[in-house]
PDB file of C-alpha atoms in Angstrom:
ATOM      1  CA  UNK A  14     -41.128 -95.995-105.163  1.00 50.00           C
ATOM      2  CA  UNK A  15     -42.192 -94.646-101.470  1.00 52.00           C
ATOM      3  CA  UNK A  16     -40.087 -91.429-101.450  1.00 53.00           C
ATOM      4  CA  UNK A  17     -36.579 -92.523 -99.113  1.00 54.00           C
ATOM      5  CA  UNK A  18     -37.044 -88.844 -96.766  1.00 52.00           C
ATOM      6  CA  UNK A  19     -34.038 -89.226 -94.368  1.00 56.00           C
ATOM      7  CA  UNK A  20     -35.730 -88.575 -90.982  1.00 55.00           C
ATOM      8  CA  UNK A  21     -35.644 -84.847 -89.686  1.00 54.00           C
ATOM      9  CA  UNK A  22     -32.732 -84.710 -86.219  1.00 55.00           C
ATOM     10  CA  UNK A  23     -33.844 -85.361 -83.144  1.00 53.00           C
ATOM     11  CA  UNK A  24     -31.907 -82.318 -81.740  1.00 55.00           C
ATOM     12  CA  UNK A  25     -34.603 -80.030 -82.398  1.00 56.00           C
ATOM     13  CA  UNK A  26     -37.204 -81.596 -83.098  1.00 55.00           C
ATOM     14  CA  UNK A  27     -39.871 -78.959 -83.392  1.00 54.00           C
ATOM     15  CA  UNK A  28     -38.244 -76.952 -85.541  1.00 58.00           C
ATOM     16  CA  UNK A  29     -38.085 -79.825 -88.231  1.00 58.00           C
ATOM     17  CA  UNK A  30     -41.360 -80.010 -88.167  1.00 59.00           C
ATOM     18  CA  UNK A  31     -41.020 -83.821 -85.850  1.00 57.00           C
ATOM     19  CA  UNK A  32     -42.578 -84.414 -82.826  1.00 59.00           C
ATOM     20  CA  UNK A  33     -42.610 -87.147 -80.640  1.00 57.00           C
ATOM     21  CA  UNK A  34     -45.181 -90.092 -80.723  1.00 57.00           C
ATOM     22  CA  UNK A  35     -47.723 -89.534 -77.026  1.00 57.00           C
ATOM     23  CA  UNK A  36     -50.156 -92.181 -77.295  1.00 57.00           C
ATOM     24  CA  UNK A  37     -48.537 -94.071 -74.713  1.00 56.00           C
ATOM     25  CA  UNK A  38     -46.901 -92.724 -71.561  1.00 54.00           C
ATOM     26  CA  UNK A  39     -43.374 -94.822 -70.667  1.00 56.00           C
ATOM     27  CA  UNK A  40     -43.360 -96.525 -67.256  1.00 62.00           C
ATOM     28  CA  UNK A  41     -46.804 -97.092 -67.582  1.00 69.00           C
ATOM     29  CA  UNK A  42     -47.219-101.149 -66.697  1.00 73.00           C
ATOM     30  CA  UNK A  43     -44.533-100.821 -64.369  1.00 76.00           C
ATOM     31  CA  UNK A  44     -46.826 -97.732 -62.333  1.00 80.00           C
ATOM     32  CA  UNK A  45     -49.863 -99.894 -62.371  1.00 78.00           C
ATOM     33  CA  UNK A  46     -47.913-102.867 -60.999  1.00 82.00           C
ATOM     34  CA  UNK A  47     -46.552-100.998 -58.394  1.00 82.00           C
ATOM     35  CA  UNK A  48     -49.655 -99.220 -57.094  1.00 82.00           C
ATOM     36  CA  UNK A  49     -51.574-103.332 -57.080  1.00 83.00           C
ATOM     37  CA  UNK A  50     -48.843-104.490 -55.005  1.00 86.00           C
ATOM     38  CA  UNK A  51     -49.071-101.304 -52.415  1.00 86.00           C
ATOM     39  CA  UNK A  52     -52.958-102.284 -52.259  1.00 86.00           C
ATOM     40  CA  UNK A  53     -51.883-105.981 -51.352  1.00 85.00           C
ATOM     41  CA  UNK A  54     -49.430-105.307 -48.925  1.00 87.00           C
ATOM     42  CA  UNK A  55     -52.536-102.995 -47.153  1.00 89.00           C
ATOM     43  CA  UNK A  56     -54.663-105.371 -47.193  1.00 84.00           C
ATOM     44  CA  UNK A  57     -52.675-107.500 -45.640  1.00 86.00           C
ATOM     45  CA  UNK A  58     -51.403-106.297 -43.301  1.00 85.00           C
ATOM     46  CA  UNK A  59     -55.200-104.951 -41.898  1.00 83.00           C
ATOM     47  CA  UNK A  60     -55.825-108.093 -41.774  1.00 84.00           C
ATOM     48  CA  UNK A  61     -53.488-109.856 -39.680  1.00 83.00           C
ATOM     49  CA  UNK A  62     -53.746-107.090 -37.875  1.00 85.00           C
ATOM     50  CA  UNK A  63     -58.280-107.764 -37.191  1.00 81.00           C
ATOM     51  CA  UNK A  64     -56.764-111.275 -36.091  1.00 77.00           C
ATOM     52  CA  UNK A  65     -54.183-110.852 -33.788  1.00 78.00           C
ATOM     53  CA  UNK A  66     -56.908-108.789 -31.805  1.00 76.00           C
ATOM     54  CA  UNK A  67     -59.559-111.005 -32.191  1.00 76.00           C
ATOM     55  CA  UNK A  68     -57.149-113.559 -30.458  1.00 68.00           C
ATOM     56  CA  UNK A  69     -56.001-111.319 -27.596  1.00 66.00           C
ATOM     57  CA  UNK A  70     -59.752-110.890 -26.920  1.00 64.00           C
ATOM     58  CA  UNK A  71     -60.109-114.413 -26.465  1.00 62.00           C
ATOM     59  CA  UNK A  72     -56.997-114.822 -24.107  1.00 58.00           C
ATOM     60  CA  UNK A  73     -57.936-111.703 -21.849  1.00 53.00           C
ATOM     61  CA  UNK A  74     -60.526-113.011 -19.559  1.00 53.00           C
ATOM     62  CA  UNK A  75     -58.316-115.871 -18.823  1.00 50.00           C
ATOM     63  CA  UNK A  76     -55.376-114.440 -18.514  1.00 48.00           C
ATOM     64  CA  UNK A  77     -57.227-111.918 -16.031  1.00 48.00           C
ATOM     65  CA  UNK A  78     -58.632-114.532 -13.513  1.00 49.00           C
ATOM     66  CA  UNK A  79     -55.534-116.122 -13.785  1.00 47.00           C
ATOM     67  CA  UNK A  80     -54.466-112.822 -12.580  1.00 46.00           C
ATOM     68  CA  UNK A  81     -56.706-112.036  -9.856  1.00 48.00           C
ATOM     69  CA  UNK A  82     -55.475-115.841  -8.387  1.00 49.00           C
ATOM     70  CA  UNK A  83     -52.117-115.542  -8.488  1.00 47.00           C
ATOM     71  CA  UNK A  84     -49.852-113.733  -5.758  1.00 48.00           C
ATOM     72  CA  UNK A  85     -46.255-113.002  -6.071  1.00 48.00           C
ATOM     73  CA  UNK A  86     -44.192-113.022  -3.179  1.00 49.00           C
ATOM     74  CA  UNK A  87     -42.721-109.465  -2.450  1.00 47.00           C
ATOM     75  CA  UNK A  88     -45.779-107.487  -3.491  1.00 46.00           C
ATOM     76  CA  UNK A  89     -49.005-106.843  -1.734  1.00 49.00           C
ATOM     77  CA  UNK A  90     -52.351-108.318  -1.929  1.00 47.00           C
ATOM     78  CA  UNK A  91     -55.529-106.675  -2.025  1.00 45.00           C
ATOM     79  CA  UNK A  92     -58.275-108.805  -1.300  1.00 47.00           C
ATOM     80  CA  UNK A  93     -61.328-107.975  -2.696  1.00 46.00           C
ATOM     81  CA  UNK A  94     -64.366-106.558  -0.676  1.00 45.00           C
ATOM     82  CA  UNK A  95     -66.888-109.084   1.071  1.00 46.00           C
ATOM     83  CA  UNK A  96     -70.368-108.608   0.515  1.00 46.00           C
ATOM     84  CA  UNK A  97     -70.825-109.070   4.405  1.00 47.00           C
ATOM     85  CA  UNK A  98     -70.122-106.244   6.505  1.00 46.00           C
ATOM     86  CA  UNK A  99     -68.298-106.478   8.989  1.00 45.00           C
ATOM     87  CA  UNK A 100     -69.678-106.374  12.956  1.00 51.00           C
ATOM     88  CA  UNK A 101     -70.043-102.737  14.465  1.00 45.00           C
ATOM     89  CA  UNK A 102     -72.210 -99.694  14.729  1.00 44.00           C
ATOM     90  CA  UNK A 103     -70.492 -98.067  11.770  1.00 42.00           C
ATOM     91  CA  UNK A 104     -70.676-101.223  10.026  1.00 43.00           C
ATOM     92  CA  UNK A 105     -66.586-101.034  11.070  1.00 42.00           C
ATOM     93  CA  UNK A 106     -65.301-104.064  13.079  1.00 42.00           C
ATOM     94  CA  UNK A 107     -64.620-103.406  16.541  1.00 43.00           C
ATOM     95  CA  UNK A 108     -62.184-106.238  17.268  1.00 46.00           C
ATOM     96  CA  UNK A 109     -58.881-104.758  17.436  1.00 47.00           C
ATOM     97  CA  UNK A 110     -55.521-106.834  18.977  1.00 42.00           C
ATOM     98  CA  UNK A 111     -54.354-106.485  21.833  1.00 45.00           C
ATOM     99  CA  UNK A 112     -51.631-104.229  22.667  1.00 44.00           C
ATOM    100  CA  UNK A 113     -50.017-103.225  25.758  1.00 47.00           C
ATOM    101  CA  UNK A 114     -49.471-100.150  27.503  1.00 44.00           C
ATOM    102  CA  UNK A 115     -46.681 -98.457  27.529  1.00 40.00           C
ATOM    103  CA  UNK A 116     -45.835 -99.060  30.900  1.00 42.00           C
ATOM    104  CA  UNK A 117     -45.930-102.635  29.979  1.00 43.00           C
ATOM    105  CA  UNK A 118     -43.708-102.180  26.757  1.00 41.00           C
ATOM    106  CA  UNK A 119     -40.658-100.181  28.175  1.00 41.00           C
ATOM    107  CA  UNK A 120     -41.054-102.275  32.104  1.00 40.00           C
ATOM    108  CA  UNK A 121     -38.033-103.878  32.966  1.00 42.00           C
ATOM    109  CA  UNK A 122     -36.164-105.253  35.949  1.00 41.00           C
ATOM    110  CA  UNK A 123     -34.783-103.238  38.874  1.00 43.00           C
ATOM    111  CA  UNK A 124     -31.310-103.416  38.598  1.00 46.00           C
ATOM    112  CA  UNK A 125     -30.568-103.296  42.740  1.00 47.00           C
ATOM    113  CA  UNK A 126     -28.411 -99.964  43.293  1.00 46.00           C
ATOM    114  CA  UNK A 127     -24.396-100.391  43.830  1.00 45.00           C
ATOM    115  CA  UNK A 128     -23.239-100.766  47.839  1.00 46.00           C
ATOM    116  CA  UNK A 129     -21.295 -97.531  48.459  1.00 40.00           C
ATOM    117  CA  UNK A 130     -19.140 -98.955  50.250  1.00 41.00           C
ATOM    118  CA  UNK A 131     -17.753-101.634  47.358  1.00 42.00           C
ATOM    119  CA  UNK A 132     -17.012 -98.375  44.968  1.00 39.00           C
ATOM    120  CA  UNK A 133     -12.903 -97.688  44.810  1.00 38.00           C
ATOM    121  CA  UNK A 134     -12.152 -95.037  47.180  1.00 40.00           C
ATOM    122  CA  UNK A 135     -10.037 -92.071  44.653  1.00 42.00           C
ATOM    123  CA  UNK A 136      -6.894 -89.893  46.992  1.00 42.00           C
ATOM    124  CA  UNK A 137      -7.985 -86.186  47.176  1.00 44.00           C
ATOM    125  CA  UNK A 138     -11.953 -87.071  46.923  1.00 47.00           C
ATOM    126  CA  UNK A 139     -13.703 -84.753  49.432  1.00 51.00           C
ATOM    127  CA  UNK A 140     -13.170 -85.453  53.278  1.00 58.00           C
ATOM    128  CA  UNK A 141     -14.991 -87.879  55.481  1.00 56.00           C
ATOM    129  CA  UNK A 142     -17.014 -87.524  58.290  1.00 54.00           C
ATOM    130  CA  UNK A 143     -14.172 -87.880  61.719  1.00 50.00           C
ATOM    131  CA  UNK A 144     -14.950 -89.296  64.547  1.00 46.00           C
ATOM    132  CA  UNK A 145     -15.128 -86.764  67.423  1.00 51.00           C
ATOM    133  CA  UNK A 146     -13.089 -86.524  70.249  1.00 45.00           C
ATOM    134  CA  UNK A 147     -13.664 -86.481  73.871  1.00 44.00           C
ATOM    135  CA  UNK A 148     -14.913 -82.986  75.729  1.00 49.00           C
ATOM    136  CA  UNK A 149     -11.784 -81.260  77.279  1.00 45.00           C
ATOM    137  CA  UNK A 150     -11.409 -77.575  78.808  1.00 60.00           C
ATOM    138  CA  UNK A 151      -9.112 -75.825  76.387  1.00 90.00           C
ATOM    139  CA  UNK A 152      -8.172 -77.531  73.145  1.00 94.00           C
ATOM    140  CA  UNK A 153      -4.896 -75.490  70.344  1.00 96.00           C
ATOM    141  CA  UNK A 154      -5.408 -76.225  66.741  1.00 97.00           C
ATOM    142  CA  UNK A 155      -1.485 -76.119  65.126  1.00 96.00           C
ATOM    143  CA  UNK A 156      -0.946 -76.289  61.058  1.00 96.00           C
ATOM    144  CA  UNK A 157      -0.011 -79.944  60.236  1.00 96.00           C
ATOM    145  CA  UNK A 158       2.576 -78.287  57.075  1.00 94.00           C
ATOM    146  CA  UNK A 159       3.776 -75.748  59.827  1.00 96.00           C
ATOM    147  CA  UNK A 160       3.417 -77.612  62.599  1.00 95.00           C
ATOM    148  CA  UNK A 161       5.105 -74.987  65.014  1.00 95.00           C
ATOM    149  CA  UNK A 162       2.397 -72.406  64.995  1.00 96.00           C
ATOM    150  CA  UNK A 163      -1.021 -72.871  65.749  1.00 97.00           C
ATOM    151  CA  UNK A 164      -4.410 -71.374  65.849  1.00 97.00           C
ATOM    152  CA  UNK A 165      -3.616 -67.790  67.408  1.00 96.00           C
ATOM    153  CA  UNK A 166      -6.866 -64.658  68.033  1.00 96.00           C
ATOM    154  CA  UNK A 167      -4.615 -61.150  67.552  1.00 93.00           C
ATOM    155  CA  UNK A 168      -6.424 -58.764  67.106  1.00 93.00           C
ATOM    156  CA  UNK A 169      -9.297 -59.863  66.798  1.00 95.00           C
ATOM    157  CA  UNK A 170      -8.276 -62.146  63.667  1.00 97.00           C
ATOM    158  CA  UNK A 171      -6.917 -65.323  63.874  1.00 97.00           C
ATOM    159  CA  UNK A 172      -3.903 -66.190  62.580  1.00 97.00           C
ATOM    160  CA  UNK A 173      -1.140 -69.317  62.514  1.00 96.00           C
ATOM    161  CA  UNK A 174       1.472 -68.186  64.919  1.00 95.00           C
ATOM    162  CA  UNK A 175       4.481 -69.591  66.700  1.00 94.00           C
ATOM    163  CA  UNK A 176       3.778 -69.439  70.478  1.00 91.00           C
ATOM    164  CA  UNK A 177       5.613 -67.402  72.661  1.00 88.00           C
ATOM    165  CA  UNK A 178       5.594 -66.634  76.382  1.00 87.00           C
ATOM    166  CA  UNK A 179       1.985 -67.056  78.401  1.00 86.00           C
ATOM    167  CA  UNK A 180       0.178 -64.575  76.839  1.00 87.00           C
ATOM    168  CA  UNK A 181       0.244 -65.576  73.027  1.00 88.00           C
ATOM    169  CA  UNK A 182      -0.298 -69.608  75.093  1.00 92.00           C
ATOM    170  CA  UNK A 183      -3.474 -68.497  76.051  1.00 92.00           C
ATOM    171  CA  UNK A 184      -4.483 -66.209  72.797  1.00 94.00           C
ATOM    172  CA  UNK A 185      -3.928 -69.798  71.458  1.00 95.00           C
ATOM    173  CA  UNK A 186      -6.064 -72.304  73.747  1.00 96.00           C
ATOM    174  CA  UNK A 187      -9.639 -72.816  73.038  1.00 96.00           C
ATOM    175  CA  UNK A 188     -12.891 -74.462  74.435  1.00 95.00           C
ATOM    176  CA  UNK A 189     -13.877 -76.906  72.617  1.00 95.00           C
ATOM    177  CA  UNK A 190     -18.070 -76.981  72.594  1.00 95.00           C
ATOM    178  CA  UNK A 191     -21.119 -78.360  71.200  1.00 95.00           C
ATOM    179  CA  UNK A 192     -21.543 -76.150  67.604  1.00 96.00           C
ATOM    180  CA  UNK A 193     -24.034 -73.291  67.842  1.00 97.00           C
ATOM    181  CA  UNK A 194     -26.356 -74.572  65.103  1.00 97.00           C
ATOM    182  CA  UNK A 195     -25.468 -78.385  65.376  1.00 96.00           C
ATOM    183  CA  UNK A 196     -24.740 -80.316  68.569  1.00 95.00           C
ATOM    184  CA  UNK A 197     -23.164 -82.897  66.427  1.00 96.00           C
ATOM    185  CA  UNK A 198     -20.246 -80.512  64.919  1.00 97.00           C
ATOM    186  CA  UNK A 199     -17.526 -77.512  66.847  1.00 96.00           C
ATOM    187  CA  UNK A 200     -17.760 -73.987  68.110  1.00 97.00           C
ATOM    188  CA  UNK A 201     -14.663 -72.746  69.580  1.00 97.00           C
ATOM    189  CA  UNK A 202     -14.567 -70.122  72.445  1.00 96.00           C
ATOM    190  CA  UNK A 203     -11.666 -67.782  73.711  1.00 95.00           C
ATOM    191  CA  UNK A 204     -10.381 -66.987  77.206  1.00 91.00           C
ATOM    192  CA  UNK A 205     -12.332 -64.467  77.073  1.00 92.00           C
ATOM    193  CA  UNK A 206     -15.287 -65.667  75.998  1.00 94.00           C
ATOM    194  CA  UNK A 207     -15.740 -65.097  72.191  1.00 97.00           C
ATOM    195  CA  UNK A 208     -16.344 -67.252  69.293  1.00 98.00           C
ATOM    196  CA  UNK A 209     -14.495 -68.030  66.529  1.00 98.00           C
ATOM    197  CA  UNK A 210     -16.586 -67.272  63.473  1.00 98.00           C
ATOM    198  CA  UNK A 211     -16.206 -66.617  59.837  1.00 97.00           C
ATOM    199  CA  UNK A 212     -16.974 -63.114  58.729  1.00 97.00           C
ATOM    200  CA  UNK A 213     -16.592 -62.262  54.904  1.00 97.00           C
ATOM    201  CA  UNK A 214     -14.682 -65.797  54.699  1.00 97.00           C
ATOM    202  CA  UNK A 215     -11.916 -64.519  57.389  1.00 98.00           C
ATOM    203  CA  UNK A 216     -11.584 -66.234  60.738  1.00 98.00           C
ATOM    204  CA  UNK A 217     -12.127 -63.825  63.637  1.00 97.00           C
ATOM    205  CA  UNK A 218     -13.297 -63.286  67.564  1.00 97.00           C
ATOM    206  CA  UNK A 219     -16.370 -61.495  67.773  1.00 97.00           C
ATOM    207  CA  UNK A 220     -19.246 -61.468  71.006  1.00 96.00           C
ATOM    208  CA  UNK A 221     -22.169 -63.993  70.492  1.00 96.00           C
ATOM    209  CA  UNK A 222     -24.902 -61.441  69.554  1.00 96.00           C
ATOM    210  CA  UNK A 223     -27.431 -64.684  70.119  1.00 95.00           C
ATOM    211  CA  UNK A 224     -28.831 -64.711  66.037  1.00 96.00           C
ATOM    212  CA  UNK A 225     -28.516 -67.450  63.502  1.00 96.00           C
ATOM    213  CA  UNK A 226     -26.177 -66.393  61.322  1.00 97.00           C
ATOM    214  CA  UNK A 227     -23.704 -65.982  64.105  1.00 97.00           C
ATOM    215  CA  UNK A 228     -24.581 -69.485  65.386  1.00 97.00           C
ATOM    216  CA  UNK A 229     -24.094 -71.374  61.941  1.00 97.00           C
ATOM    217  CA  UNK A 230     -21.237 -68.871  61.648  1.00 98.00           C
ATOM    218  CA  UNK A 231     -19.381 -70.415  64.060  1.00 98.00           C
ATOM    219  CA  UNK A 232     -20.221 -73.681  63.960  1.00 98.00           C
ATOM    220  CA  UNK A 233     -18.165 -76.268  62.090  1.00 98.00           C
ATOM    221  CA  UNK A 234     -17.980 -79.767  61.353  1.00 97.00           C
ATOM    222  CA  UNK A 235     -15.427 -82.117  61.277  1.00 96.00           C
ATOM    223  CA  UNK A 236     -14.019 -84.308  58.232  1.00 96.00           C
ATOM    224  CA  UNK A 237     -11.033 -86.619  58.756  1.00 94.00           C
ATOM    225  CA  UNK A 238      -7.860 -85.429  56.549  1.00 91.00           C
ATOM    226  CA  UNK A 239      -7.846 -87.465  53.071  1.00 86.00           C
ATOM    227  CA  UNK A 240      -3.985 -86.346  53.089  1.00 86.00           C
ATOM    228  CA  UNK A 241      -2.617 -85.948  56.486  1.00 91.00           C
ATOM    229  CA  UNK A 242      -3.428 -89.343  58.508  1.00 90.00           C
ATOM    230  CA  UNK A 243      -5.036 -88.336  62.409  1.00 91.00           C
ATOM    231  CA  UNK A 244      -5.520 -84.718  60.701  1.00 96.00           C
ATOM    232  CA  UNK A 245      -9.082 -83.212  61.212  1.00 96.00           C
ATOM    233  CA  UNK A 246     -10.424 -80.524  58.717  1.00 97.00           C
ATOM    234  CA  UNK A 247     -12.921 -78.398  59.424  1.00 97.00           C
ATOM    235  CA  UNK A 248     -16.257 -77.587  57.366  1.00 97.00           C
ATOM    236  CA  UNK A 249     -18.131 -74.366  57.905  1.00 98.00           C
ATOM    237  CA  UNK A 250     -22.323 -75.930  58.499  1.00 97.00           C
ATOM    238  CA  UNK A 251     -23.388 -72.758  56.266  1.00 96.00           C
ATOM    239  CA  UNK A 252     -21.391 -73.396  53.736  1.00 97.00           C
ATOM    240  CA  UNK A 253     -21.546 -76.665  52.453  1.00 96.00           C
ATOM    241  CA  UNK A 254     -17.562 -77.730  50.587  1.00 96.00           C
ATOM    242  CA  UNK A 255     -15.550 -74.962  52.364  1.00 98.00           C
ATOM    243  CA  UNK A 256     -13.359 -74.820  54.569  1.00 98.00           C
ATOM    244  CA  UNK A 257     -10.942 -73.854  56.955  1.00 98.00           C
ATOM    245  CA  UNK A 258      -7.267 -73.036  55.976  1.00 97.00           C
ATOM    246  CA  UNK A 259      -4.693 -70.477  56.510  1.00 97.00           C
ATOM    247  CA  UNK A 260      -3.248 -68.964  53.425  1.00 95.00           C
ATOM    248  CA  UNK A 261      -0.723 -66.214  54.024  1.00 95.00           C
ATOM    249  CA  UNK A 262      -0.096 -67.553  57.694  1.00 96.00           C
ATOM    250  CA  UNK A 263      -4.337 -65.466  57.996  1.00 97.00           C
ATOM    251  CA  UNK A 264      -7.130 -68.445  58.501  1.00 97.00           C
ATOM    252  CA  UNK A 265      -9.569 -67.854  55.760  1.00 97.00           C
ATOM    253  CA  UNK A 266     -12.716 -70.115  55.275  1.00 97.00           C
ATOM    254  CA  UNK A 267     -12.535 -71.255  51.210  1.00 97.00           C
ATOM    255  CA  UNK A 268     -13.833 -73.598  48.659  1.00 97.00           C
ATOM    256  CA  UNK A 269     -12.612 -77.254  49.010  1.00 96.00           C
ATOM    257  CA  UNK A 270      -9.977 -78.081  45.907  1.00 94.00           C
ATOM    258  CA  UNK A 271      -8.619 -81.484  44.985  1.00 90.00           C
ATOM    259  CA  UNK A 272      -4.813 -79.964  45.395  1.00 94.00           C
ATOM    260  CA  UNK A 273      -1.893 -81.259  47.895  1.00 93.00           C
ATOM    261  CA  UNK A 274      -1.129 -77.201  49.232  1.00 95.00           C
ATOM    262  CA  UNK A 275      -4.842 -76.565  50.114  1.00 96.00           C
ATOM    263  CA  UNK A 276      -5.245 -80.771  51.153  1.00 95.00           C
ATOM    264  CA  UNK A 277      -1.978 -79.723  53.676  1.00 95.00           C
ATOM    265  CA  UNK A 278      -3.503 -75.605  54.159  1.00 96.00           C
ATOM    266  CA  UNK A 279      -6.425 -77.328  55.970  1.00 96.00           C
ATOM    267  CA  UNK A 280      -5.135 -79.856  57.628  1.00 97.00           C
ATOM    268  CA  UNK A 281      -5.213 -79.280  61.549  1.00 97.00           C
ATOM    269  CA  UNK A 282      -4.294 -81.048  64.302  1.00 96.00           C
ATOM    270  CA  UNK A 283      -6.802 -81.162  67.703  1.00 95.00           C
ATOM    271  CA  UNK A 284      -4.361 -80.746  70.543  1.00 94.00           C
ATOM    272  CA  UNK A 285      -4.305 -80.813  73.761  1.00 93.00           C
ATOM    273  CA  UNK A 286      -4.668 -76.842  75.559  1.00 91.00           C
ATOM    274  CA  UNK A 287      -1.592 -74.442  75.434  1.00 91.00           C
ATOM    275  CA  UNK A 288      -2.210 -72.585  78.866  1.00 80.00           C
TER     276      UNK A 288
END
């Protein structure tokens, strides 16, 4: 009978003299099977890629030709260069589209100028030319807003005073003559031969020295008052836009203003001489 020896405990194989069977590693068949499947998968992928590349190479020429001959809206198409060079010595085409000159491009039909007579007038606008009154031997100048006061020469200056006595009447009466610098305007001479001229923007009576400056300072052009009917405004010939006006009862030369006070102070009535 064979000896029935008990199998030593496998918990401590080396101490009991027992060793496991190492002639075959566990799971060897499964490893071979997994490796074979991996190789087959790789071969299948490589084959599929090669076949797809061949098919794309066959289709690419026809697709490219169709793309070249097809134009899409909204995209810029570039034509292939022509084999025949354009005309011209430099190889560039000499045909150019006809262009219009800047003057022709911006030329417009001229519009007729507006009629000044139809433009609306504004109250208080710059005075216009007044009709020239008939020549007289003597003139007195009366204020519009102070109708009892007249131009009056006192101590060489022209003031706005009330008339008192015969001497005051003589000093308030002047000879209205053609303008020394402009025959269509006025100049005023006192009874003693002195002329009324502005100097330092104040009206005064001085002797005529025959100079061009004196003639211009003593010449005033009449303008119809826009605020008082029948009244006249006197504009300086060498200071356009400046008119004679009274302020503090002294006659001065001041720039035109759009105010009721200025229009009243610069409006005068040329009446017959008081003397």
